[in-house]
Coordinates of C-alpha atoms and ligand atoms in Angstrom, one line a residue:
Chain A
M91 CA 0.0 0.1 0.0
A92 CA 2.8 2.4 0.8
N93 CA 4.5 1.3 -2.3
P94 CA 2.9 2.7 -5.4
G95 CA 5.1 0.5 -7.6
I96 CA 3.0 -2.5 -6.7
A97 CA -0.2 -0.7 -6.8
D98 CA -2.8 -3.5 -6.6
N99 CA -5.4 -1.1 -5.5
Q100 CA -4.9 2.7 -5.7
F101 CA -8.0 3.5 -4.0
L102 CA -7.1 2.2 -0.5
E103 CA -6.8 4.5 2.7
T104 CA -3.5 6.0 3.4
E105 CA -2.2 7.2 6.8
L106 CA -2.7 10.8 5.6
N107 CA -6.4 10.0 5.0
V108 CA -6.8 8.6 8.5
S109 CA -5.2 11.6 10.3
A110 CA -7.5 14.0 8.2
K111 CA -10.5 11.9 9.2
R112 CA -9.6 12.1 12.8
T113 CA -9.2 15.9 12.7
E114 CA -12.5 16.2 10.8
T115 CA -14.3 14.2 13.5
L116 CA -12.7 16.3 16.3
F117 CA -13.8 19.5 14.8
R118 CA -17.2 18.4 14.0
I119 CA -17.8 17.5 17.6
L120 CA -16.2 20.6 18.9
F121 CA -18.5 22.8 16.8
M122 CA -21.5 20.7 17.6
V123 CA -20.8 21.1 21.4
M124 CA -20.5 24.9 21.0
A125 CA -23.7 25.1 19.1
G126 CA -25.3 22.8 21.6
L127 CA -24.4 25.1 24.4
L128 CA -26.7 27.7 23.1
I129 CA -29.6 25.8 24.3
L130 CA -28.4 25.7 27.9
P131 CA -29.1 29.4 28.8
V132 CA -32.5 29.2 27.1
L133 CA -33.4 26.1 29.0
I134 CA -32.1 27.3 32.3
I135 CA -33.9 30.6 32.2
L136 CA -37.2 29.0 31.0
T137 CA -37.2 26.3 33.6
T138 CA -36.2 28.5 36.5
L139 CA -39.0 30.9 35.6
L140 CA -41.6 28.2 35.3
V141 CA -40.6 26.4 38.5
K142 CA -40.4 29.6 40.6
G143 CA -43.0 31.7 38.9
S144 CA -45.8 29.6 37.7
S145 CA -47.4 29.3 41.0
I146 CA -48.3 32.9 41.2
I147 CA -49.8 33.1 37.7
S148 CA -53.6 33.4 37.8
F149 CA -56.4 35.3 36.3
D150 CA -56.2 37.7 39.2
F151 CA -52.5 38.2 38.9
L152 CA -52.8 39.3 35.2
F153 CA -56.0 41.4 35.7
T154 CA -55.8 43.3 39.0
S155 CA -53.6 46.0 40.4
P156 CA -50.7 45.6 42.7
T157 CA -51.4 46.0 46.4
D158 CA -49.6 46.3 49.8
G159 CA -46.7 48.3 48.3
M160 CA -46.4 46.2 45.3
T161 CA -45.8 43.0 47.4
A162 CA -49.1 41.5 46.6
G163 CA -51.9 41.7 44.0
G164 CA -51.4 41.7 40.2
I165 CA -49.8 43.3 37.4
F166 CA -52.5 44.6 35.2
P167 CA -51.4 48.3 35.0
A168 CA -47.9 47.2 34.0
L169 CA -49.3 44.7 31.4
L170 CA -51.6 47.3 29.9
G171 CA -48.9 49.9 30.0
T172 CA -46.6 47.8 28.0
V173 CA -49.3 47.3 25.4
W174 CA -49.7 51.1 25.2
L175 CA -46.1 51.8 25.0
V176 CA -45.4 49.1 22.3
G177 CA -48.6 50.0 20.4
V178 CA -47.9 53.7 20.2
A179 CA -44.2 53.0 19.3
L180 CA -45.4 50.9 16.4
I181 CA -47.8 53.4 15.1
I182 CA -44.9 55.8 14.9
S183 CA -41.9 53.6 13.7
V184 CA -43.7 51.4 11.2
P185 CA -44.9 54.1 8.8
V186 CA -41.6 56.0 9.0
G187 CA -39.4 52.9 8.9
V188 CA -41.4 51.4 5.9
A189 CA -41.3 54.6 3.9
A190 CA -37.6 55.1 4.6
A191 CA -36.9 51.5 3.5
V192 CA -39.0 51.9 0.3
Y193 CA -37.1 55.1 -0.5
L194 CA -33.7 53.4 0.1
S195 CA -34.5 50.2 -1.8
E196 CA -36.7 51.6 -4.7
Y197 CA -35.8 55.1 -5.4
A198 CA -32.4 56.1 -3.8
P199 CA -29.6 56.7 -6.3
D200 CA -26.2 55.7 -5.2
N201 CA -24.9 59.1 -3.9
W202 CA -23.5 60.7 -0.8
F203 CA -27.1 61.4 0.5
T204 CA -28.0 57.7 0.3
R205 CA -24.7 56.7 1.9
A206 CA -25.2 59.2 4.7
I207 CA -28.6 57.7 5.4
N208 CA -27.2 54.2 5.4
L209 CA -24.5 55.2 7.8
A210 CA -27.0 56.8 10.1
I211 CA -29.1 53.6 10.3
I212 CA -26.0 51.5 11.1
N213 CA -24.9 54.0 13.7
L214 CA -28.6 54.2 15.2
A215 CA -28.6 50.5 15.5
G216 CA -25.5 50.5 17.5
V217 CA -26.5 53.2 20.0
P218 CA -26.9 51.8 23.5
S219 CA -30.4 51.9 24.8
I220 CA -29.3 54.1 27.8
V221 CA -28.2 56.7 25.4
H222 CA -31.5 56.6 23.6
A223 CA -33.1 57.1 27.0
L224 CA -31.1 60.3 27.6
F225 CA -31.9 61.5 24.0
G226 CA -35.5 60.8 24.6
V227 CA -35.5 62.9 27.8
G228 CA -33.7 65.8 25.9
A229 CA -35.8 65.6 22.7
F230 CA -39.3 64.4 23.7
V231 CA -39.7 65.1 27.3
I232 CA -38.1 68.5 27.5
F233 CA -37.7 70.0 24.0
F234 CA -41.0 69.0 22.4
G235 CA -42.5 69.3 25.9
F236 CA -44.3 66.0 25.9
G237 CA -43.3 65.6 29.6
T238 CA -42.8 62.1 31.0
S239 CA -45.5 60.4 29.1
I240 CA -46.5 57.3 27.0
L241 CA -45.9 59.6 23.9
A242 CA -42.4 60.6 25.0
A243 CA -41.5 57.0 25.8
S244 CA -42.9 55.4 22.8
M245 CA -41.2 57.9 20.5
T246 CA -37.9 57.0 22.2
L247 CA -38.7 53.3 21.7
A248 CA -39.7 54.1 18.1
V249 CA -36.4 55.8 17.4
M250 CA -34.5 53.0 18.9
T251 CA -36.2 50.3 16.9
L252 CA -36.3 52.2 13.5
P253 CA -33.2 50.4 12.3
V254 CA -34.8 47.0 12.8
V255 CA -37.9 48.0 10.8
I256 CA -35.8 49.6 8.1
V257 CA -33.4 46.8 7.6
A258 CA -36.0 44.1 7.8
T259 CA -38.2 45.9 5.3
R260 CA -35.4 46.8 2.9
E261 CA -34.3 43.2 2.8
S262 CA -37.7 41.9 2.1
L263 CA -38.2 44.5 -0.6
Q264 CA -34.8 43.5 -2.2
A265 CA -35.9 39.8 -2.1
V266 CA -38.6 40.7 -4.7
P267 CA -37.0 39.8 -8.1
Q268 CA -35.9 42.6 -10.2
A269 CA -37.6 41.0 -13.2
F270 CA -41.1 41.9 -11.8
R271 CA -40.1 45.6 -11.6
E272 CA -38.7 45.5 -15.2
A273 CA -42.0 43.9 -16.3
C274 CA -43.9 46.8 -14.8
W275 CA -41.7 49.6 -16.0
N276 CA -41.7 48.3 -19.5
M277 CA -45.5 48.5 -19.4
G278 CA -45.3 52.1 -18.5
A279 CA -45.9 51.8 -14.7
T280 CA -44.3 54.5 -12.7
R281 CA -42.2 53.6 -9.7
W282 CA -45.0 54.1 -7.3
Q283 CA -47.5 52.0 -9.3
T284 CA -44.8 49.2 -9.4
I285 CA -44.2 49.5 -5.8
R286 CA -47.8 49.4 -4.8
R287 CA -49.1 46.7 -7.1
V288 CA -46.1 44.4 -7.2
V289 CA -43.3 45.1 -4.8
L290 CA -45.1 45.7 -1.6
P291 CA -47.7 42.9 -2.0
N292 CA -44.8 40.5 -2.5
S293 CA -42.8 41.7 0.4
V294 CA -45.4 42.0 3.2
S295 CA -44.4 38.8 4.8
G296 CA -40.8 40.0 5.4
I297 CA -42.0 43.4 6.5
L298 CA -44.5 41.8 9.0
T299 CA -41.8 39.6 10.4
G300 CA -39.6 42.7 11.0
V301 CA -42.5 44.4 12.6
I302 CA -43.2 41.5 15.0
L303 CA -39.5 41.2 15.9
E304 CA -39.5 44.9 16.7
V305 CA -42.5 44.5 18.9
S306 CA -40.9 41.7 20.8
R307 CA -37.8 43.7 21.3
T308 CA -39.6 46.8 22.4
T309 CA -41.6 44.8 25.0
G310 CA -38.6 44.0 27.0
E311 CA -36.8 47.3 26.9
T312 CA -36.5 49.1 30.2
A313 CA -33.8 51.8 30.0
P314 CA -35.4 54.0 27.3
I315 CA -38.8 54.2 29.1
M316 CA -37.5 54.6 32.6
F317 CA -36.9 58.3 32.3
T318 CA -39.3 59.1 29.6
G319 CA -42.7 57.8 30.6
A320 CA -42.7 54.8 32.8
A321 CA -43.2 55.1 36.5
F322 CA -42.6 52.7 39.5
F323 CA -46.1 52.8 40.6
I324 CA -49.4 54.6 39.5
P325 CA -52.6 53.7 41.0
V326 CA -54.8 54.7 37.9
L327 CA -54.6 53.2 34.3
P328 CA -53.4 55.5 31.6
E329 CA -56.2 57.2 29.6
S330 CA -54.2 59.0 26.9
V331 CA -50.7 59.2 25.5
F332 CA -49.9 62.1 27.7
D333 CA -50.3 60.1 30.9
Q334 CA -47.5 58.2 32.6
T335 CA -47.8 54.5 32.9
M336 CA -46.4 51.4 34.6
A337 CA -44.7 48.9 32.3
L338 CA -43.8 45.2 32.8
S339 CA -40.1 45.5 32.3
L340 CA -39.7 48.3 34.7
H341 CA -42.1 46.7 37.1
L342 CA -39.8 43.6 37.1
F343 CA -36.8 45.7 37.9
V344 CA -38.8 47.5 40.7
V345 CA -40.1 44.3 42.4
S346 CA -36.7 42.6 42.2
T347 CA -34.6 45.3 43.4
Q348 CA -36.4 48.3 44.8
V349 CA -39.2 47.0 47.0
P350 CA -38.6 45.2 50.4
N351 CA -40.5 42.0 51.4
V352 CA -41.6 40.9 48.0
P353 CA -42.6 37.2 48.0
E354 CA -40.0 35.3 45.9
A355 CA -42.5 34.1 43.4
L356 CA -43.6 37.6 42.4
P357 CA -40.6 38.7 40.3
Y358 CA -40.4 35.4 38.7
G359 CA -44.1 35.5 37.8
V360 CA -43.6 39.0 36.2
A361 CA -40.7 37.7 34.3
L362 CA -42.6 34.8 33.1
V363 CA -45.4 36.9 31.8
L364 CA -42.8 39.2 30.0
I365 CA -40.9 36.4 28.4
S366 CA -44.1 34.6 27.4
M367 CA -45.2 37.7 25.5
V368 CA -42.0 37.9 23.7
L369 CA -41.8 34.3 22.9
L370 CA -45.4 34.3 21.7
M371 CA -44.7 37.2 19.4
N372 CA -41.5 35.6 18.1
S373 CA -43.4 32.4 17.4
A374 CA -46.1 34.2 15.6
S375 CA -43.6 35.9 13.5
I376 CA -42.0 32.7 12.4
A377 CA -45.5 31.0 11.8
L378 CA -46.5 33.9 9.8
R379 CA -43.3 33.9 7.7
M380 CA -43.6 30.2 7.1
H381 CA -47.3 30.5 6.1
L382 CA -46.7 33.4 3.7
R383 CA -43.6 31.9 2.2
G384 CA -45.4 28.8 1.5
K385 CA -47.8 30.7 -0.6
K386 CA -45.5 32.5 -2.8
K387 CA -43.8 31.1 -5.9
W388 CA -41.1 32.3 -8.1
Chain B
M66 CA -56.0 61.7 -23.1
D67 CA -54.1 59.2 -25.2
T68 CA -56.2 60.1 -28.3
G69 CA -54.1 63.2 -28.7
I70 CA -51.0 61.3 -29.3
D71 CA -52.7 58.9 -31.6
V72 CA -54.0 61.6 -33.9
N73 CA -50.6 63.2 -33.9
T74 CA -48.9 60.0 -35.0
L75 CA -51.5 59.3 -37.6
Q76 CA -51.1 62.8 -39.0
S77 CA -47.4 62.7 -39.4
E78 CA -47.8 59.2 -40.9
I79 CA -50.0 60.6 -43.6
E80 CA -47.8 63.6 -44.1
S81 CA -44.6 61.7 -44.6
G82 CA -46.5 58.9 -46.5
A83 CA -44.4 56.8 -44.3
E84 CA -44.9 53.2 -43.6
L85 CA -42.0 53.2 -41.2
A86 CA -42.5 51.9 -37.8
I87 CA -39.1 52.8 -36.5
S88 CA -36.6 55.2 -38.0
T89 CA -33.3 56.1 -36.4
A90 CA -30.9 58.8 -37.5
A91 CA -27.3 59.0 -36.3
L92 CA -28.0 57.1 -33.1
N93 CA -25.1 57.0 -30.8
L94 CA -25.2 55.6 -27.4
W95 CA -22.6 55.6 -24.6
Y96 CA -22.5 53.7 -21.3
G97 CA -20.4 56.1 -19.4
S98 CA -17.3 56.5 -21.6
F99 CA -17.9 53.3 -23.5
Q100 CA -19.7 53.8 -26.8
A101 CA -22.0 50.9 -27.5
L102 CA -23.8 52.2 -30.6
F103 CA -22.3 54.1 -33.6
D104 CA -24.3 56.2 -36.0
V105 CA -27.1 53.7 -36.3
N106 CA -29.4 54.6 -39.3
L107 CA -32.2 52.2 -39.6
D108 CA -35.7 52.2 -41.2
I109 CA -37.8 49.4 -39.9
K110 CA -41.1 48.9 -41.8
K111 CA -44.5 48.9 -40.4
G112 CA -46.2 45.5 -39.9
R113 CA -43.1 43.5 -40.7
V114 CA -41.0 41.1 -38.5
T115 CA -37.5 42.4 -38.6
S116 CA -34.8 40.3 -37.0
L117 CA -31.6 41.7 -35.5
I118 CA -28.6 39.3 -35.5
G119 CA -24.9 39.8 -34.6
P120 CA -22.3 38.4 -32.2
S121 CA -22.9 38.7 -28.5
G122 CA -22.0 42.2 -27.2
C123 CA -22.5 43.9 -30.5
G124 CA -25.3 46.1 -29.1
K125 CA -28.5 44.4 -30.2
S126 CA -30.0 44.6 -26.8
T127 CA -28.7 48.1 -26.3
F128 CA -30.3 49.2 -29.6
L129 CA -33.6 47.5 -28.6
R130 CA -33.8 49.2 -25.3
S131 CA -33.2 52.5 -26.7
I132 CA -36.4 52.2 -28.7
N133 CA -38.6 52.2 -25.5
R134 CA -36.2 54.4 -23.6
I135 CA -35.6 51.8 -20.9
N136 CA -31.8 52.4 -21.1
E137 CA -32.2 55.8 -19.4
R138 CA -32.9 54.2 -16.1
L139 CA -29.2 53.7 -15.8
G140 CA -28.0 57.2 -14.9
Y141 CA -24.8 56.9 -16.9
V142 CA -26.3 56.3 -20.4
R143 CA -25.9 59.2 -22.9
I144 CA -27.7 59.2 -26.3
N145 CA -27.6 61.5 -29.3
G146 CA -29.3 61.2 -32.6
S147 CA -33.0 60.5 -33.0
V148 CA -35.4 57.6 -32.8
D149 CA -38.7 58.1 -34.6
V150 CA -41.5 55.8 -33.8
F151 CA -44.3 56.3 -36.4
G152 CA -42.9 59.6 -37.3
N153 CA -42.4 61.1 -33.8
N154 CA -38.9 61.4 -32.2
I155 CA -39.4 59.6 -28.9
Y156 CA -36.4 61.5 -27.5
A157 CA -38.0 64.9 -28.1
P158 CA -38.2 66.9 -24.8
E159 CA -42.0 67.0 -24.7
V160 CA -42.4 63.3 -25.0
E161 CA -44.1 61.4 -22.1
L162 CA -42.2 58.2 -21.2
V163 CA -45.4 56.4 -20.2
Q164 CA -46.9 56.9 -23.7
V165 CA -43.7 55.5 -25.2
R166 CA -43.8 52.4 -23.1
K167 CA -47.4 52.0 -23.9
Q168 CA -46.9 52.1 -27.7
V169 CA -43.7 50.1 -27.7
G170 CA -43.9 46.8 -25.8
M171 CA -41.0 44.8 -24.8
V172 CA -40.6 41.0 -24.3
F173 CA -37.5 39.6 -22.6
Q174 CA -35.3 36.8 -22.7
R175 CA -36.6 35.1 -19.5
P176 CA -40.3 35.1 -19.4
N177 CA -41.2 37.6 -16.5
P178 CA -44.9 37.1 -15.7
L179 CA -46.0 38.9 -12.5
P180 CA -46.6 36.6 -9.5
T181 CA -50.4 37.0 -9.9
S182 CA -53.1 35.2 -11.8
I183 CA -53.0 34.8 -15.6
R184 CA -56.0 37.1 -15.8
E185 CA -54.4 39.9 -13.7
N186 CA -51.3 39.7 -15.7
I187 CA -53.2 40.4 -18.8
L188 CA -55.2 43.2 -17.2
F189 CA -52.1 44.8 -15.6
G190 CA -51.2 47.2 -18.3
H191 CA -54.7 47.8 -19.3
K192 CA -55.8 48.8 -15.8
L193 CA -52.6 51.0 -15.5
H194 CA -53.4 53.0 -18.6
N195 CA -57.2 53.2 -18.1
R196 CA -57.4 54.3 -14.6
D197 CA -59.8 57.1 -15.6
R198 CA -62.3 54.8 -17.1
K199 CA -64.7 52.2 -15.7
Y200 CA -64.7 48.8 -17.2
S201 CA -67.2 46.0 -16.4
R202 CA -66.2 42.6 -15.7
D203 CA -67.5 41.5 -19.1
D204 CA -65.4 44.1 -20.8
E205 CA -62.4 42.8 -18.9
D206 CA -63.2 39.2 -19.7
E207 CA -63.4 40.2 -23.3
I208 CA -60.0 42.0 -23.2
V209 CA -58.4 38.9 -21.6
E210 CA -60.0 36.6 -24.1
S211 CA -59.0 38.6 -27.1
A212 CA -55.3 38.9 -25.8
L213 CA -55.0 35.3 -25.1
Q214 CA -56.6 34.3 -28.5
Q215 CA -54.1 36.5 -30.3
V216 CA -51.2 34.7 -28.7
L217 CA -52.8 31.3 -29.3
L218 CA -53.0 30.5 -25.6
W219 CA -56.8 30.9 -25.0
D220 CA -57.9 27.3 -25.5
K221 CA -55.1 26.1 -23.2
V222 CA -55.8 28.4 -20.2
K223 CA -59.4 29.5 -20.5
D224 CA -60.4 27.3 -17.6
R225 CA -57.7 28.4 -15.3
L226 CA -57.4 32.2 -15.6
K227 CA -57.4 32.5 -11.9
R228 CA -54.3 30.3 -11.6
K229 CA -50.8 31.7 -10.9
A230 CA -49.1 32.8 -14.2
T231 CA -45.8 31.6 -12.8
D232 CA -47.2 28.0 -12.8
L233 CA -47.4 27.9 -16.6
S234 CA -44.7 26.3 -18.6
L235 CA -41.9 28.6 -19.9
E236 CA -43.4 28.6 -23.4
E237 CA -46.8 29.5 -22.1
Q238 CA -45.3 32.1 -19.8
Q239 CA -43.5 33.9 -22.7
K240 CA -46.7 33.9 -24.7
L241 CA -48.5 35.4 -21.8
C242 CA -45.9 38.1 -21.6
I243 CA -46.6 38.9 -25.2
A244 CA -50.4 38.8 -24.5
R245 CA -50.3 41.1 -21.6
L246 CA -48.8 43.8 -23.9
L247 CA -51.7 43.7 -26.3
P248 CA -54.6 45.2 -24.3
V249 CA -53.0 48.7 -24.4
K250 CA -52.7 48.4 -28.2
P251 CA -49.0 48.8 -28.8
R252 CA -47.9 49.5 -32.3
V253 CA -44.3 48.1 -31.9
L254 CA -43.3 44.9 -30.2
L255 CA -39.6 44.5 -29.2
M256 CA -38.4 41.1 -28.4
D257 CA -34.9 40.4 -27.0
E258 CA -34.0 36.8 -27.6
P259 CA -37.6 35.7 -26.7
C260 CA -37.0 32.0 -27.4
S261 CA -33.5 31.5 -25.7
A262 CA -35.0 30.2 -22.4
L263 CA -37.3 27.8 -24.3
D264 CA -36.8 24.2 -25.5
P265 CA -37.1 23.5 -29.3
K266 CA -40.8 22.8 -29.2
G267 CA -41.5 26.0 -27.2
T268 CA -39.3 27.9 -29.6
A269 CA -41.2 26.7 -32.6
A270 CA -44.4 27.6 -30.9
V271 CA -43.4 31.1 -30.1
E272 CA -41.9 31.5 -33.7
E273 CA -45.3 30.5 -35.0
L274 CA -46.9 33.1 -32.8
I275 CA -44.6 35.9 -33.9
W276 CA -45.3 35.0 -37.6
E277 CA -49.0 35.1 -36.7
L278 CA -48.8 38.7 -35.2
R279 CA -47.0 40.0 -38.4
G280 CA -49.0 42.7 -40.0
K281 CA -50.9 43.7 -36.8
Y282 CA -47.8 44.8 -35.1
S283 CA -44.4 45.9 -36.1
I284 CA -42.0 43.4 -34.6
L285 CA -38.3 43.8 -33.9
I286 CA -36.8 40.5 -32.7
V287 CA -33.2 40.0 -31.5
T288 CA -31.9 36.6 -31.9
H289 CA -28.6 34.7 -31.9
N290 CA -30.2 31.8 -33.6
M291 CA -29.7 32.4 -37.3
A292 CA -32.1 29.6 -38.3
Q293 CA -34.8 31.6 -36.3
A294 CA -33.9 34.8 -38.1
R295 CA -34.4 32.9 -41.3
R296 CA -37.5 31.2 -40.5
A297 CA -39.4 33.9 -38.6
S298 CA -38.4 37.3 -40.1
E299 CA -39.0 39.1 -43.2
E300 CA -36.2 41.5 -43.0
C301 CA -32.8 41.1 -41.2
I302 CA -30.3 43.5 -39.7
F303 CA -26.8 42.4 -39.1
M304 CA -24.8 44.4 -36.5
L305 CA -21.2 44.3 -35.5
M306 CA -19.4 46.1 -32.7
G307 CA -22.1 48.8 -32.3
K308 CA -22.5 49.4 -36.1
V309 CA -25.1 48.2 -38.6
V310 CA -23.4 46.3 -41.3
E311 CA -26.3 45.2 -43.4
H312 CA -30.1 45.5 -43.6
T313 CA -31.9 43.6 -46.2
V314 CA -34.7 41.1 -47.0
T315 CA -33.9 38.0 -44.8
A316 CA -33.8 35.7 -47.7
D317 CA -31.3 37.8 -49.5
M318 CA -29.1 38.2 -46.5
F319 CA -28.7 34.5 -46.0
V320 CA -28.2 33.8 -49.6
T321 CA -26.2 36.6 -51.1
P322 CA -25.0 38.7 -48.2
A323 CA -23.4 42.0 -49.3
H324 CA -20.6 42.2 -46.9
Q325 CA -17.8 39.9 -46.1
E326 CA -18.5 40.3 -42.3
T327 CA -22.1 39.2 -42.8
A328 CA -21.0 36.2 -44.8
D329 CA -18.4 35.4 -42.1
Y330 CA -21.0 35.6 -39.3
I331 CA -23.6 33.6 -41.1
E332 CA -21.1 30.9 -41.8
G333 CA -20.3 30.7 -38.1
R334 CA -16.9 32.4 -38.0
Y335 CA -17.8 34.7 -35.0
G336 CA -19.1 33.6 -31.6
Ligands
ADP641 N1 -25.7 48.3 -18.5 C1 -24.7 48.4 -19.1 N2 -23.5 49.1 -18.6 C2 -22.4 49.1 -19.3 N3 -22.2 48.5 -20.4 C3 -23.1 47.7 -20.9 C4 -24.4 47.7 -20.3 N4 -25.1 46.8 -21.1 C5 -24.4 46.5 -22.1 N5 -23.2 47.0 -22.1 C6 -22.1 46.9 -23.1 O1 -22.6 47.3 -24.4 C7 -22.2 46.5 -25.4 C8 -23.4 45.9 -26.1 O2 -24.1 45.1 -25.1 P1 -25.5 44.4 -25.5 O3 -26.3 45.5 -26.1 O4 -26.1 43.8 -24.3 O5 -25.1 43.4 -26.7 P2 -25.9 42.2 -27.2 O6 -27.3 42.3 -26.9 O7 -25.7 42.3 -28.7 O8 -25.2 40.9 -26.7 C9 -21.4 45.4 -24.7 O9 -20.0 45.5 -24.9 C10 -21.7 45.4 -23.1 O10 -20.7 45.0 -22.4
MG642 MG1 -28.5 40.9 -25.5

């Protein structure tokens, strides 16, 4: 075998092959273990929350107000407040983000202006949320005079999540084959007619996915709303965007660190509700994407 | 609104006594600093099928695209000279692009139906250009039927008009792409290698269709398939490196080419 002169069969394994195979196996296992490790934190977080928090979850917990200095009662104002904050943030960021993405993907020529916008988006995505919080205070609370309110907090969240919406939308617009646009233009359609009749209808799935991801990210944010519109404790429910509100994420922070004598299950219960909302929306986004992708063909 | 243009075109047609669909004069085109067309002077007759042959990269597609002004989308394209379509220079400053695109339809190498139903594909251009008028469902059905009849597709698809156009075979898709141009009543059809994505049977079927449309529309078809040019066109243009070498009746070109380059190309001595 080592002597090619005899060469009865040239296709037999050599020592070089053996060592290559050994290395191959080693690296495959190494990479697999690393990838497998990812599951651990998810499992640990979920089981801990379930074990320690599920006992407190009940209809009353979800739908009544906190009592006894937030050491008992439910979380309804915080739950509702999170819905308000996320909802208003969406109403602001989705139109702006989608419009900006449509411009960048369908209209923008390659010039310094476009490059400047792209640079701004990248940088906006990298700004830490605490900096967004300070920006929100300066811009929305003080300069525009919204005060600490749902409006100011939601606008801060909207600015923060805008890059997510823009990038997701732009990617799904660019996934629409160029041939469709050419077909339209050659029949005399304007850019807008092309966008409205062909490009947007074929990219909604991606856009929706981006929007849902934004929602789930917004739901958990604490820093940006802390100084701009969310409060530790408010006995009444918000009635308009100019009211302050409680929020789940901040409530979790408060009951975990700021209030004495909280029963152990309470913070875990709040965390469980928060993470369930996020996971639910992520799953919805995945399901929606698969459903819509199954329907389109090109 | 569009009748204004029609009257104009008609009038100038009568005045010049022309039966020319397309007439270019000293057409030069640059992609940035690269010149792709040199002094192209061509008269393409109304109602004829004219084929455009030449080695790859000689400017056939570029020429075709300058007849519906789709080249301009690229910011770096520069054009001088004129392109008259039925007597009107489409590069004149007062010309509305949408009207050009409406009268000069284009078919591509790869069929590109929109990802909607067959019916919607046919009605797309029609709806676009008739937004100011109301059409009943019956009118629309008639439009769909007539367009599909003209491209010899009606019998095949009449029971599945609601189905996705992208589910059709490539040959049927290409026919559909021709059909969807027809409801807006174009006068010129440009086809850029319309059969090169099709198998021989599909190619034959589309060639038959092109031959069928002769007379009703003025057709300019780019092909690298000389047998196709020979079978499916009445006149033939041979281009080389951005210049027109020869333009004659197809039968003559293939039997007694007037230029050595043409003869060389026909005999397969270029790519
Ligand atoms: N969009 C473009 N930008 C720059 N150069 C181009 C572009 N399209 C075509 N060209 C060049 O112009 C010449 C003619 O191209 P084309 O018209 O596509 O040739 P053909 O269709 O005859 O194969 C080629 O040299 C090609 O490289
Ligand atoms: Mg070409």
